[in-house]
Short mmCIF file of C-alpha atoms and ligand atoms in Angstrom, two decimals:
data_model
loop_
_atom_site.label_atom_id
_atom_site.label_comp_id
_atom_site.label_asym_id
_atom_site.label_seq_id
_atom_site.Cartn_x
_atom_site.Cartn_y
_atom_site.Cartn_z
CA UNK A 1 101.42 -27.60 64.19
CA UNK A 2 101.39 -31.13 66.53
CA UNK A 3 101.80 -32.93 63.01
CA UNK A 4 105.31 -31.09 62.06
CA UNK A 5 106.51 -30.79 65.82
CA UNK A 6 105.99 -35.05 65.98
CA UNK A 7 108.87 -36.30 64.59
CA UNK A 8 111.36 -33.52 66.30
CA UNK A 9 114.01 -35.20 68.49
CA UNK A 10 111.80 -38.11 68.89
CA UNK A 11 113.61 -41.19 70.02
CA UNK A 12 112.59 -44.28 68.16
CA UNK A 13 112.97 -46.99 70.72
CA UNK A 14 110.89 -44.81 73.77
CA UNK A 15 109.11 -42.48 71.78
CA UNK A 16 109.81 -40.01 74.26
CA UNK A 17 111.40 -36.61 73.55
CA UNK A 18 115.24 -35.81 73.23
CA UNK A 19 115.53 -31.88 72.84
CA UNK A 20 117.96 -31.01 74.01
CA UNK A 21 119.32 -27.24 74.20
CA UNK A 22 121.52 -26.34 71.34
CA UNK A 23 121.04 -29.96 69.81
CA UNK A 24 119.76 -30.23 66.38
CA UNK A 25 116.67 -31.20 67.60
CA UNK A 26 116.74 -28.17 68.88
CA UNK A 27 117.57 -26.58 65.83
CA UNK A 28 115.15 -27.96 64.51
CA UNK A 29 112.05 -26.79 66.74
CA UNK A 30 113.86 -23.07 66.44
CA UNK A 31 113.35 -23.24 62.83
CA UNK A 32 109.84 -24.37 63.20
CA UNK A 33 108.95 -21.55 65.74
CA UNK A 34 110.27 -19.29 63.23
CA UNK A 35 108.61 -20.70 60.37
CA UNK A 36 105.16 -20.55 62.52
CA UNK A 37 106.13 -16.84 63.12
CA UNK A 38 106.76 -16.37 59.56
CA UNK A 39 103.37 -17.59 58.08
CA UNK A 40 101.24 -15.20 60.43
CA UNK A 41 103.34 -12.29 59.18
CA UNK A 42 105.01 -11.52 63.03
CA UNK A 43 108.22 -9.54 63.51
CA UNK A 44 110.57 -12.06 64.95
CA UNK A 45 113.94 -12.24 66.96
CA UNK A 46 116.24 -13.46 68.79
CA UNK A 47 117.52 -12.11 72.01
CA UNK A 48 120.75 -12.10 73.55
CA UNK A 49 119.86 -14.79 75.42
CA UNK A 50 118.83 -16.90 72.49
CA UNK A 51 115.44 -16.97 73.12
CA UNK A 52 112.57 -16.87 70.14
CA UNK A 53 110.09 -13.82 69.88
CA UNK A 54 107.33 -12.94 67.34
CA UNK A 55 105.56 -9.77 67.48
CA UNK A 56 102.30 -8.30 66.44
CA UNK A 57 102.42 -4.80 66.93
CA UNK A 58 105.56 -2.70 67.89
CA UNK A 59 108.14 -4.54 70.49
CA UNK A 60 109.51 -0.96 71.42
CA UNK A 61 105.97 0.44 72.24
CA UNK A 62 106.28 -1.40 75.73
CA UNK A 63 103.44 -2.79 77.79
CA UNK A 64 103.50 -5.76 75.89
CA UNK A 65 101.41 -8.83 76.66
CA UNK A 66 103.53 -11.87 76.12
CA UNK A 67 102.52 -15.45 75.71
CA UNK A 68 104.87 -18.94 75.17
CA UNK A 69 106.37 -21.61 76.91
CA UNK A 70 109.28 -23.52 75.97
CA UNK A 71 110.14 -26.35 73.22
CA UNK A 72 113.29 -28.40 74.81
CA UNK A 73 112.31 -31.50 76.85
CA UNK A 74 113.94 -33.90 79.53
CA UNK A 75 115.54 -37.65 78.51
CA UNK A 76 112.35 -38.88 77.01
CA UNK A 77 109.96 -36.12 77.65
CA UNK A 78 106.93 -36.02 76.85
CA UNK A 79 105.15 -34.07 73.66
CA UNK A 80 103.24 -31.30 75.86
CA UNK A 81 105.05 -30.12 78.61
CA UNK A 82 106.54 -26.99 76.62
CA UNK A 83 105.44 -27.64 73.51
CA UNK A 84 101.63 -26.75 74.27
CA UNK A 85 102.07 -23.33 75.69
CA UNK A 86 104.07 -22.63 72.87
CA UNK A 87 101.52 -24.39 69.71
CA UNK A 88 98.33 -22.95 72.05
CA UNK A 89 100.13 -19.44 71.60
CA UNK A 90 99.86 -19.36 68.07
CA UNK A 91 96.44 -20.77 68.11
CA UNK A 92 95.04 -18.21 70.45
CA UNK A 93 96.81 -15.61 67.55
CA UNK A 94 94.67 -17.33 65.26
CA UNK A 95 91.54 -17.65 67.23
CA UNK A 96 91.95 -13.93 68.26
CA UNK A 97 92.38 -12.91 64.48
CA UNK A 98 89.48 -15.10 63.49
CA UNK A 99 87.42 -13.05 66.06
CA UNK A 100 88.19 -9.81 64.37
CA UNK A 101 90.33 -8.65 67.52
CA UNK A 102 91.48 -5.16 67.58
CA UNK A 103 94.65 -5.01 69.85
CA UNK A 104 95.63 -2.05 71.44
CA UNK A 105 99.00 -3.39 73.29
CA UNK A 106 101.80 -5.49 71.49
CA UNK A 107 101.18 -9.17 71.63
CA UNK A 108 104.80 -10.78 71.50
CA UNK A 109 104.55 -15.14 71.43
CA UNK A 110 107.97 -16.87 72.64
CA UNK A 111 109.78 -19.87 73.24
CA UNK A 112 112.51 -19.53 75.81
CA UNK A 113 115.86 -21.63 75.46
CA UNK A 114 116.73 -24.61 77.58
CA UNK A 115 113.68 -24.60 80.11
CA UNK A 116 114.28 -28.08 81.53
CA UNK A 117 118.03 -27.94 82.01
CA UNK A 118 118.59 -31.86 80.53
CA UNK A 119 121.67 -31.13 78.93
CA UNK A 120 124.09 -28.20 81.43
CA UNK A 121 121.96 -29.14 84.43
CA UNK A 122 120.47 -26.38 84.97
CA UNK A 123 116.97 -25.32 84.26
CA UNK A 124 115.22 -22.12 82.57
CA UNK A 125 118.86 -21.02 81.25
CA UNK A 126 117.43 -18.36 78.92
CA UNK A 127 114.59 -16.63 81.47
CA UNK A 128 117.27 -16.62 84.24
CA UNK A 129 119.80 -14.84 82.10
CA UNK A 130 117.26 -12.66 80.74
CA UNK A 131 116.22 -11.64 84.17
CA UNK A 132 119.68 -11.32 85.68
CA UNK A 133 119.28 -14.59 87.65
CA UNK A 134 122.49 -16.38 86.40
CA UNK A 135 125.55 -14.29 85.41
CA UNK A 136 127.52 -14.76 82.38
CA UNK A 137 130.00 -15.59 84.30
CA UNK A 138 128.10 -18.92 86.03
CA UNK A 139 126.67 -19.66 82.78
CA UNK A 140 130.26 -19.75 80.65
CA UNK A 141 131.32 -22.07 83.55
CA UNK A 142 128.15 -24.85 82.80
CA UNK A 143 129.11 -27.61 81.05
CA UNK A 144 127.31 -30.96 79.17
CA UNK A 145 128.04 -34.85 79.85
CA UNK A 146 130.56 -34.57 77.00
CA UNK A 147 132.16 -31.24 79.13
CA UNK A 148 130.95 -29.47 76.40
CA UNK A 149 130.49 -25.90 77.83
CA UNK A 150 127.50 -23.38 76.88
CA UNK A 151 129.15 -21.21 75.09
CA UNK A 152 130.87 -23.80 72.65
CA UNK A 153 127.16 -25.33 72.40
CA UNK A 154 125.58 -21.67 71.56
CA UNK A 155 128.61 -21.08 69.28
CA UNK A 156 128.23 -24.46 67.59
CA UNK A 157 124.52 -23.28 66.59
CA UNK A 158 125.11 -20.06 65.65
CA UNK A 159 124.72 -18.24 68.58
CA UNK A 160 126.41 -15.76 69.72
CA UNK A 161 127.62 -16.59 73.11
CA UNK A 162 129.74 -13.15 73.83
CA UNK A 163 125.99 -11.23 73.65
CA UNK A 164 124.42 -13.10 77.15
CA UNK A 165 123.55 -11.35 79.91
CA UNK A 166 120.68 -9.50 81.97
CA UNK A 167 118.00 -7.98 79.58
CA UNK A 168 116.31 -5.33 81.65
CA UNK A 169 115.11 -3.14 78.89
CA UNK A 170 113.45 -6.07 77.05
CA UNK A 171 111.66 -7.25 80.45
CA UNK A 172 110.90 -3.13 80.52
CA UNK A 173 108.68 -3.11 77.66
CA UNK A 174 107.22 -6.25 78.98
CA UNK A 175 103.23 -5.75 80.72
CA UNK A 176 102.46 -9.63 81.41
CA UNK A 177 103.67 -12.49 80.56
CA UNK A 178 101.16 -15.59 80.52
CA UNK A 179 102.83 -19.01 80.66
CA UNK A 180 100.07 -21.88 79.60
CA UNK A 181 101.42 -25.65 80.27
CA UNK A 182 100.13 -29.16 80.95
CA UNK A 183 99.18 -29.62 84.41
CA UNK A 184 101.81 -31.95 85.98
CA UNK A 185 99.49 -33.51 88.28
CA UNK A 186 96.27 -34.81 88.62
CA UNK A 187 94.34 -31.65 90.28
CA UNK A 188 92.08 -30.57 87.45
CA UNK A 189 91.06 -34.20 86.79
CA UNK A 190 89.80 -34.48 90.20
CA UNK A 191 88.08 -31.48 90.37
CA UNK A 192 86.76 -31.53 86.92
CA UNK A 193 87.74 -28.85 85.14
CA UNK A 194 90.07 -28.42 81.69
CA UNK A 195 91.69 -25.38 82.94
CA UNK A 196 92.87 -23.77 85.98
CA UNK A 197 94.96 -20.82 87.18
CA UNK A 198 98.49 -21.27 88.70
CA UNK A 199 98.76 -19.56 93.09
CA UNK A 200 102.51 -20.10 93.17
CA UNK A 201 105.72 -22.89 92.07
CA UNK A 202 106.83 -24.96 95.58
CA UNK A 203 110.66 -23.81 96.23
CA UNK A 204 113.48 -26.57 94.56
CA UNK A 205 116.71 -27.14 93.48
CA UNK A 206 119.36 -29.85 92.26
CA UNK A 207 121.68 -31.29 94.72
CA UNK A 208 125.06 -33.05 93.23
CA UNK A 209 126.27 -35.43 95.76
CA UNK A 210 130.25 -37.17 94.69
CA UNK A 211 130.37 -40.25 96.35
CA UNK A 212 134.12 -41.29 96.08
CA UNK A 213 135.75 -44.58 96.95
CA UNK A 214 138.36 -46.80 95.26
CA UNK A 215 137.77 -48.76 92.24
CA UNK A 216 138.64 -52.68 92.73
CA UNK A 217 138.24 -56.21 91.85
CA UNK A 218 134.49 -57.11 92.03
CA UNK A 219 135.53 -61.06 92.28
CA UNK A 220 138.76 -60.25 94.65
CA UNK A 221 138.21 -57.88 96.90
CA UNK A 222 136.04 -58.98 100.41
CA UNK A 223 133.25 -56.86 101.74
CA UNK A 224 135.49 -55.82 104.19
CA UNK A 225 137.97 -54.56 102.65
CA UNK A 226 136.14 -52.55 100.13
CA UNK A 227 135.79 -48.43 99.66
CA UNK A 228 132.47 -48.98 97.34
CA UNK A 229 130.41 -45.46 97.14
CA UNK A 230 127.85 -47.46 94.80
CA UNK A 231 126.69 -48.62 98.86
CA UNK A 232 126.59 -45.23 100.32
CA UNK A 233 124.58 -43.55 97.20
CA UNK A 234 122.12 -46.61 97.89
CA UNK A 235 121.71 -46.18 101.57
CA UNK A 236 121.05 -42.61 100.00
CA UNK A 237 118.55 -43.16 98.27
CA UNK A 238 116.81 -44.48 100.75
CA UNK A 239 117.47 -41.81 103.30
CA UNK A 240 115.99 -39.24 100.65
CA UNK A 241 112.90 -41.36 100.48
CA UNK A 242 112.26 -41.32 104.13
CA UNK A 243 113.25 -37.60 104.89
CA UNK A 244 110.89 -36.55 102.43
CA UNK A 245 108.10 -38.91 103.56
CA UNK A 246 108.46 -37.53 107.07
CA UNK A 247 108.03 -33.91 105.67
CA UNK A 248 105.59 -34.22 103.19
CA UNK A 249 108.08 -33.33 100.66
CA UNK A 250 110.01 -34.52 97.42
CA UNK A 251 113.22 -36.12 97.26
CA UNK A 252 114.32 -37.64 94.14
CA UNK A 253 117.58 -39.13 93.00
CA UNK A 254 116.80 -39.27 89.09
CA UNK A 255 120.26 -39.02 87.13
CA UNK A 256 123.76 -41.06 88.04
CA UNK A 257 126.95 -41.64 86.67
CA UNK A 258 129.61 -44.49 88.08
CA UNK A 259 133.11 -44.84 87.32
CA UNK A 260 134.51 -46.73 85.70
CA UNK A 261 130.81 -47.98 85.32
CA UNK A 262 132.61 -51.44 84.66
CA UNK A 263 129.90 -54.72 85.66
CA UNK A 264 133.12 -56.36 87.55
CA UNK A 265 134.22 -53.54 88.88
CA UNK A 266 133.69 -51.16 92.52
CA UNK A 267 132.98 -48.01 91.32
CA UNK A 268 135.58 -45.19 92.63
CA UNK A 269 133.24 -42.68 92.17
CA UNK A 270 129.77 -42.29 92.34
CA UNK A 271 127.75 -39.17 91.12
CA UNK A 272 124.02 -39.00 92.02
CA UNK A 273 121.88 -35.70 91.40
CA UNK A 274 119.44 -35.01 94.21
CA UNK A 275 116.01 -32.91 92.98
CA UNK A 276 114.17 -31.62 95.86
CA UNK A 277 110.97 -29.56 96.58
CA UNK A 278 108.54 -28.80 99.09
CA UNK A 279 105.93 -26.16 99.81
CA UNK A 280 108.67 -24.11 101.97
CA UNK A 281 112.04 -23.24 101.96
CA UNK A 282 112.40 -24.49 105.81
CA UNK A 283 111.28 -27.81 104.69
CA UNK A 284 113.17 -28.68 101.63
CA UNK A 285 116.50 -26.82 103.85
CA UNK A 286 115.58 -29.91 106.35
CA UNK A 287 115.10 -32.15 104.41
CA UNK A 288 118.03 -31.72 101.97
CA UNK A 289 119.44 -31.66 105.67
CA UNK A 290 118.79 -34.36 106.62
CA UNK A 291 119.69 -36.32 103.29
CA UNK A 292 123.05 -34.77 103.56
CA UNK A 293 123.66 -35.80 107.43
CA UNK A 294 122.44 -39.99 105.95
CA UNK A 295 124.90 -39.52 103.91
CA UNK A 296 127.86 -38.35 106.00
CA UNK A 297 127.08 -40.63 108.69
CA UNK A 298 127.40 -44.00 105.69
CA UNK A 299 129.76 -42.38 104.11
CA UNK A 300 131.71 -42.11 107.45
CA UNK A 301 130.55 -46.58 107.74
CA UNK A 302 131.68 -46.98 104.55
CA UNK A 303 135.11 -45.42 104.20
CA UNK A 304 133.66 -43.43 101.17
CA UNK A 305 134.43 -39.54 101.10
CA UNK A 306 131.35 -37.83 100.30
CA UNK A 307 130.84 -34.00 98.66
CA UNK A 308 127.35 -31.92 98.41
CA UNK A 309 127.68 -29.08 95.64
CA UNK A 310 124.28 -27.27 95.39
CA UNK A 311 123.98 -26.57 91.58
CA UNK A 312 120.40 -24.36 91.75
CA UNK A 313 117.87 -23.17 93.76
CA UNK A 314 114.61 -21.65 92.85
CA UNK A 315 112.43 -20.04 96.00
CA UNK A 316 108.99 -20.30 96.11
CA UNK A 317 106.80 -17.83 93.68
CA UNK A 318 103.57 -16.74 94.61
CA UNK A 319 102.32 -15.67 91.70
CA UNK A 320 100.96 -11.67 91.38
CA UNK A 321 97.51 -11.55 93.01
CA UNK A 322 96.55 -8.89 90.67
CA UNK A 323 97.06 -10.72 87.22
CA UNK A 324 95.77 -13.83 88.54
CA UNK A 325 92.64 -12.11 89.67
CA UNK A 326 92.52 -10.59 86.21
CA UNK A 327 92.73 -13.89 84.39
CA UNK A 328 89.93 -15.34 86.82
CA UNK A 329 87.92 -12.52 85.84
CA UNK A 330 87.99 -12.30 82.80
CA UNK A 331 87.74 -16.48 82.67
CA UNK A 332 84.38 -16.23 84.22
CA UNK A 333 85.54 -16.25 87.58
CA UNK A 334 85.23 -20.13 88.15
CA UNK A 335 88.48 -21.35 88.01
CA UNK A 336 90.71 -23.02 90.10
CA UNK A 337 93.98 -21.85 91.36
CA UNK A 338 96.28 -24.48 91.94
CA UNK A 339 99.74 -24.70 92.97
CA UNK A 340 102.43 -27.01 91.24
CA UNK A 341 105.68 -28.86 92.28
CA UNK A 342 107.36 -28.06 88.72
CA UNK A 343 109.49 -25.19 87.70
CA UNK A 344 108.47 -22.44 84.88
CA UNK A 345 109.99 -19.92 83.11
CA UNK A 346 106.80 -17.97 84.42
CA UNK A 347 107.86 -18.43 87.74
CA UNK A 348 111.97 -16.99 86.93
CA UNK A 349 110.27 -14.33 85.33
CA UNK A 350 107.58 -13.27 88.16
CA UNK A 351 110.68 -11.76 90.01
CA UNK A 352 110.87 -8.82 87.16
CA UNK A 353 107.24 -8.81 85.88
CA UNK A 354 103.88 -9.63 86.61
CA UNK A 355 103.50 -13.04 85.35
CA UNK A 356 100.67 -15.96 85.60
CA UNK A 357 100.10 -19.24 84.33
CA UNK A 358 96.73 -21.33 83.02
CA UNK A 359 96.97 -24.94 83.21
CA UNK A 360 95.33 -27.56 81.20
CA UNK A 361 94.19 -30.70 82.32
CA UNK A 362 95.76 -33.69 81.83
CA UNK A 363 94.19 -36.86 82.96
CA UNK A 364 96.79 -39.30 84.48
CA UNK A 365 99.04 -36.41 85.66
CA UNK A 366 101.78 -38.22 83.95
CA UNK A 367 104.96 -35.79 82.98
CA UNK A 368 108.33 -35.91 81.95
CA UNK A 369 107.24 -39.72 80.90
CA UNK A 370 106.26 -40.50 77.07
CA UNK A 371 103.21 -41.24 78.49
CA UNK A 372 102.53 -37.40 78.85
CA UNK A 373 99.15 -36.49 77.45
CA UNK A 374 96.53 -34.03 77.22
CA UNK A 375 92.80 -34.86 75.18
CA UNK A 376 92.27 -32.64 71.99
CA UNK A 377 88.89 -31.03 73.61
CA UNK A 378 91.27 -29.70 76.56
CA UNK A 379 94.01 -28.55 74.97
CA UNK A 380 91.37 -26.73 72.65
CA UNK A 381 89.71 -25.06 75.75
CA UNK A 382 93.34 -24.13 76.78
CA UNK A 383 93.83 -22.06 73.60
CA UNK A 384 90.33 -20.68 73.70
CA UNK A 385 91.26 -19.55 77.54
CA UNK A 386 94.34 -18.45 76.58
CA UNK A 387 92.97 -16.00 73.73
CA UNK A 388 90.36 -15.12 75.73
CA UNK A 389 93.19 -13.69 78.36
CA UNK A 390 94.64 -12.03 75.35
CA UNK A 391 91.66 -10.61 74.33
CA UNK A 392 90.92 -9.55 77.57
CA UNK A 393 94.87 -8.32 78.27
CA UNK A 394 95.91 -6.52 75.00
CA UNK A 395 92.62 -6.04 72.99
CA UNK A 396 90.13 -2.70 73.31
C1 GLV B 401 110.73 -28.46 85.10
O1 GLV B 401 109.83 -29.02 84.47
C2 GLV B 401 110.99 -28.87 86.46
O2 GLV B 401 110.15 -28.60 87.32
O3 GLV B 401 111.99 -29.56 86.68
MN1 MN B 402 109.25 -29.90 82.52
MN1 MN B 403 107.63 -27.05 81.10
#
């Protein structure tokens, strides 16, 4: 599965991944979801969302025990964040068949659509439709870099885009959905272990902040008399930084675009995208708080006009106590429950159904780099876990 996935949307100079949703890289790791479904004989669909299922058993028979992740990727992702809940789905399928399972609840495996939000900026698209956490309405209005909108994309690649929209009876025949993923952080490694057991997803969201000034001569124009929001995102930048220092928070300006964008040029407007998080909401509110006021008060300094447009917010998710428990259980009771920084479909979903994750260990705690990775013997542990929890879930 790792050997065909390789090459998909894989950019040459950083090696890093560039799926983007409704690409043809995209397209492309659709097909081979399908094609995966396909060879182990599952029912498959798509929903109205234009996320991938495959089913063993009867989706209509409800209390199904679901299991997948996601295949898109950020600008130069790595190969496991998504991918690896999704290959260690099938896997577990096969390990569980190997052991002769009988299953007495439908087993469906999925890949939901545009997790990490790289291309319409904002993330888990699919699992928020599908749980009535973005309206059709919002998502028509999202648009790409190109102001390509979400609907043109989905139309472009077959989808149809008229058919989105809250999925209630889908999530109805749903029991438990378990999300496996790399760890995004170094926790296992320290403590030793190849897999542990998500508590709960630390509340974010994506801040767009329009800088706007007025474009001039770069060799003509004195300091003085310049309008230049290039300063004002800068000073910023640095106000992010400290706010989030001072709260034990995140603040992160990772994505900007100038214009003109010209090398002798002042910019007249720049656009910076603010991604915050912290373990609760009345932290990251003042925090993003206090980002906002830095920015004012420069903006004020600077003559620059400056506009904050929140563009999502996920609260924090504790996962279910219940499943969690479960999954410890039936894991031998050992392992550890960590919390995370990163958003999950698991986590959009946990508002409609009981939902967990397992993590596997990955040793630098590098993500969203190239330099993403995961060793063989852990992501092999992850699968046996992970069919174990099946087994344990959906099997007599
Ligand atoms: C998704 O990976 C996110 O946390 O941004
Ligand atoms: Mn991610
Ligand atoms: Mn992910």
């Amino acid at each position: 599965m790792w050997r065909d996935l390789l090459p998909v949307g894989r950019h040459a100079g950083s090696g890093g991944y560039r799926r983007y949703a409704w690409t043809a890289a995209d397209a492309d790791c659709r097909a081979w979801f399908k094609a995966q479904a396909g060879a182990r004989g599952l029912t498959y669909e798509v929903d109205r969302n234009g996320n991938q299922w495959a089913w063993l058993g009867d989706p209509l028979a409800g209390n199904a025990v679901v299991t997948g992740s996601h295949l898109d990727s950020v600008p130069d992702g790595g190969a496991f964040d998504g991918p690896l809940g999704v290959v260690s789905s099938f896997a577990a399928l096969d390990e569980l068949r190997h052991r002769g399972a009988q299953f007495t609840r439908p087993l469906a495996l999925t890949n939901f659509g545009d997790e990490e939000g790289a291309r319409f900026g904002l993330a888990c698209v699919g699992s928020r439709l599908t749980a009535g956490q973005l309206t059709p309405e919002k998502a028509y209005e999202l648009r790409d870099g190109d102001g390509v909108s979400l609907p043109q994309a989905m139309e472009r690649a077959g989808h149809d885009p008229a058919a989105i929209g809250p999925d209630p009876e889908r999530l109805a025949r749903i029991g438990a959905f378990v999300e496996l993923h790399v760890e995004q952080g170094r926790a296992l490694d320290l403590s030793g272990d190849r897999v542990g057991i998500a508590s709960a997803i630390w509340p974010h969201g994506r801040w767009r902040f329009d800088f706007h000034g007025e474009a001039n001569h770069a060799g003509t124009t004195r300091l003085e008399d310049r309008r230049d929001p290039m300063l004002t995102y800068a000073e910023t930048v640095i106000a992010a930084r400290r706010e989030a220092r001072l709260a034990g928070a995140l603040a992160t300006f990772g994505k900007i675009s100038v214009e003109p964008n010209g090398v002798n040029a002042i910019p007249s407007l720049v656009r910076g995208w603010l991604d915050s998080r912290a373990a609760d909401e009345s932290t990251l509110d003042t925090v993003v708080a206090g980002i906002e006021k830095a920015a004012m008060e420069h903006a004020e300094r600077d003559g620059v006009d400056v506009r904050v447009t929140r563009e999502s917010f996920t609260p924090v998710i504790e996962f279910e106590h219940a499943l969690r428990d479960e999954l410890n259980r039936i894991l031998g009771g050992r392992i550890p429950v960590l919390g995370t920084g990163a958003g999950h479909d698991a986590g959009i979903l946990s508002g409609s159904i009981p939902t967990a994750m397992l993590f596997v260990r990955n040793p630098t705690g590098v993500s969203h780099s190239p330099a993403e990775f995961a060793g063989e013997d852990d992501c092999v542990a992850g699968v046996l876990a992970l069919a174990d929890v099946l087994e344990g879930l959906a099997c007599r």
